[in-house]
Structure formats: C-alpha cells, structure tokens
PDB file of C-alpha atoms in Angstrom:
ATOM      1  CA  MET A   1      16.622 -17.587 -27.567  1.00 79.00           C
ATOM      2  CA  ALA A   2      18.356 -14.288 -29.340  1.00 92.00           C
ATOM      3  CA  GLN A   3      21.334 -15.110 -31.380  1.00 97.00           C
ATOM      4  CA  PHE A   4      23.658 -12.543 -32.871  1.00 97.00           C
ATOM      5  CA  THR A   5      26.294 -13.079 -35.273  1.00 97.00           C
ATOM      6  CA  MET A   6      29.479 -11.355 -36.808  1.00 97.00           C
ATOM      7  CA  VAL A   7      32.763 -12.458 -38.884  1.00 97.00           C
ATOM      8  CA  GLU A   8      36.149 -12.075 -37.283  1.00 96.00           C
ATOM      9  CA  ARG A   9      37.701 -10.319 -40.378  1.00 91.00           C
ATOM     10  CA  SER A  10      41.191 -10.895 -39.287  1.00 94.00           C
ATOM     11  CA  THR A  11      40.990 -14.913 -39.606  1.00 97.00           C
ATOM     12  CA  CYS A  12      38.401 -14.968 -42.668  1.00 97.00           C
ATOM     13  CA  ILE A  13      40.330 -16.606 -45.167  1.00 97.00           C
ATOM     14  CA  ALA A  14      37.655 -15.431 -47.955  1.00 96.00           C
ATOM     15  CA  CYS A  15      36.829 -19.342 -48.797  1.00 96.00           C
ATOM     16  CA  GLY A  16      33.266 -18.622 -49.911  1.00 95.00           C
ATOM     17  CA  ALA A  17      31.622 -21.237 -47.612  1.00 96.00           C
ATOM     18  CA  CYS A  18      29.119 -18.960 -45.585  1.00 97.00           C
ATOM     19  CA  ASN A  19      26.846 -17.091 -48.276  1.00 97.00           C
ATOM     20  CA  PRO A  20      25.710 -20.283 -50.071  1.00 97.00           C
ATOM     21  CA  VAL A  21      24.313 -21.906 -46.910  1.00 97.00           C
ATOM     22  CA  ALA A  22      23.194 -18.387 -45.464  1.00 98.00           C
ATOM     23  CA  PRO A  23      22.595 -15.767 -48.442  1.00 98.00           C
ATOM     24  CA  ASP A  24      20.452 -13.768 -46.114  1.00 98.00           C
ATOM     25  CA  LEU A  25      23.015 -13.386 -43.358  1.00 98.00           C
ATOM     26  CA  PHE A  26      26.402 -13.493 -44.997  1.00 98.00           C
ATOM     27  CA  ASP A  27      27.771 -11.529 -48.090  1.00 97.00           C
ATOM     28  CA  TYR A  28      31.501 -10.928 -49.154  1.00 96.00           C
ATOM     29  CA  THR A  29      33.357  -7.483 -49.571  1.00 94.00           C
ATOM     30  CA  ALA A  30      34.990  -6.714 -53.054  1.00 94.00           C
ATOM     31  CA  ASP A  31      38.176  -8.531 -51.888  1.00 92.00           C
ATOM     32  CA  GLY A  32      36.141 -11.645 -50.858  1.00 93.00           C
ATOM     33  CA  PHE A  33      35.975 -11.460 -47.160  1.00 96.00           C
ATOM     34  CA  ALA A  34      32.919 -12.362 -45.481  1.00 97.00           C
ATOM     35  CA  TYR A  35      30.741 -10.074 -43.253  1.00 97.00           C
ATOM     36  CA  ALA A  36      27.550 -10.199 -41.379  1.00 97.00           C
ATOM     37  CA  LEU A  37      24.653  -8.496 -43.769  1.00 97.00           C
ATOM     38  CA  LEU A  38      22.181  -7.666 -41.056  1.00 96.00           C
ATOM     39  CA  ASP A  39      23.828  -4.840 -39.379  1.00 96.00           C
ATOM     40  CA  ASP A  40      27.150  -4.477 -41.447  1.00 95.00           C
ATOM     41  CA  ASN A  41      29.077  -6.881 -39.181  1.00 96.00           C
ATOM     42  CA  GLU A  42      28.702  -4.881 -35.933  1.00 95.00           C
ATOM     43  CA  GLY A  43      26.834  -8.165 -34.353  1.00 96.00           C
ATOM     44  CA  THR A  44      24.137  -5.909 -32.686  1.00 95.00           C
ATOM     45  CA  THR A  45      21.284  -6.773 -34.776  1.00 96.00           C
ATOM     46  CA  GLU A  46      19.283  -9.928 -33.575  1.00 97.00           C
ATOM     47  CA  VAL A  47      19.195 -12.837 -36.369  1.00 98.00           C
ATOM     48  CA  PRO A  48      15.395 -13.883 -37.121  1.00 98.00           C
ATOM     49  CA  GLU A  49      14.411 -16.694 -35.837  1.00 97.00           C
ATOM     50  CA  ASP A  50      13.784 -18.281 -39.436  1.00 97.00           C
ATOM     51  CA  LEU A  51      17.156 -17.711 -40.131  1.00 98.00           C
ATOM     52  CA  ILE A  52      18.752 -19.317 -36.920  1.00 97.00           C
ATOM     53  CA  GLU A  53      19.287 -22.973 -38.931  1.00 97.00           C
ATOM     54  CA  ASP A  54      21.114 -21.169 -41.789  1.00 98.00           C
ATOM     55  CA  LEU A  55      23.295 -19.212 -38.983  1.00 98.00           C
ATOM     56  CA  GLU A  56      24.105 -22.624 -37.376  1.00 98.00           C
ATOM     57  CA  ASP A  57      24.967 -24.322 -40.556  1.00 98.00           C
ATOM     58  CA  ALA A  58      27.537 -21.309 -41.678  1.00 98.00           C
ATOM     59  CA  PHE A  59      29.095 -21.444 -38.091  1.00 98.00           C
ATOM     60  CA  GLU A  60      29.734 -25.033 -38.233  1.00 98.00           C
ATOM     61  CA  GLY A  61      30.852 -24.879 -42.270  1.00 98.00           C
ATOM     62  CA  CYS A  62      33.400 -22.300 -41.536  1.00 98.00           C
ATOM     63  CA  PRO A  63      36.632 -23.673 -41.759  1.00 98.00           C
ATOM     64  CA  THR A  64      38.698 -20.928 -39.594  1.00 97.00           C
ATOM     65  CA  ASN A  65      35.904 -20.692 -36.887  1.00 97.00           C
ATOM     66  CA  SER A  66      35.663 -16.662 -37.879  1.00 97.00           C
ATOM     67  CA  ILE A  67      31.808 -16.586 -37.788  1.00 98.00           C
ATOM     68  CA  LYS A  68      31.000 -15.806 -34.272  1.00 97.00           C
ATOM     69  CA  MET A  69      27.577 -16.378 -32.456  1.00 97.00           C
ATOM     70  CA  SER A  70      26.340 -14.894 -29.254  1.00 96.00           C
ATOM     71  CA  ASP A  71      23.123 -14.778 -27.336  1.00 95.00           C
ATOM     72  CA  THR A  72      24.160 -11.057 -26.533  1.00 94.00           C
ATOM     73  CA  PRO A  73      25.123  -8.218 -28.924  1.00 95.00           C
ATOM     74  CA  PHE A  74      28.698  -8.285 -29.290  1.00 92.00           C
ATOM     75  CA  SER A  75      28.873  -4.380 -28.413  1.00 82.00           C
ATOM     76  CA  CYS A  76      27.621  -5.213 -24.879  1.00 69.00           C
ATOM     77  CA  GLN A  77      30.169  -8.359 -24.256  1.00 64.00           C
ATOM     78  CA  LYS A  78      33.104  -7.348 -21.832  1.00 52.00           C
ATOM     79  CA  VAL A  79      36.630  -7.407 -23.151  1.00 49.00           C
ATOM     80  CA  GLU A  80      38.971  -8.414 -20.846  1.00 45.00           C
ATOM     81  CA  ALA A  81      42.136  -6.488 -20.290  1.00 41.00           C
ATOM     82  CA  SER A  82      45.289  -8.287 -21.138  1.00 35.00           C
TER      83      SER A  82
END
C-alpha cells in the first residue's frame, strides 16, 4: 500500500528524533525543525517501500505526533470547512 508523509511544522518541537531513525526521509531546517526530504515536505511523493519501516519508526517516535502518514497524497485530501 502506498504511503505518503509530511511534518506538521506548527507542532514540531525540533527534538531531533526522526532523522536518526529515518535519515533518508527526514532532515532539519537551519532552525532545527523537521521536514520530509522526498518532496520538500509537500506530502505528495510516495515513500519507497524499502523505507516504510523507517517511516513507521519515526512516526511512532515523534513525541508531538507532528509526522503525518497517509495512504493518499496530502494535496489530494479534502479539507473540511470549519
């Protein structure tokens, strides 16, 4: 099953937990906040199958739940009006 990922920057606390477990998926900005490498945090590029386990480890290890996973690209998800 396809997986997509991105980091919700507004909740990231720059703890540094994601890159050590998923260095091919996550890196940090100059100010230390995480972002998804595959597509500059857009959440539109499918995570390669051989990196899914790393993604799951990073997702589970994020203390603020800032790492998002989805089976559809984030640009295709409907945003509910409030």
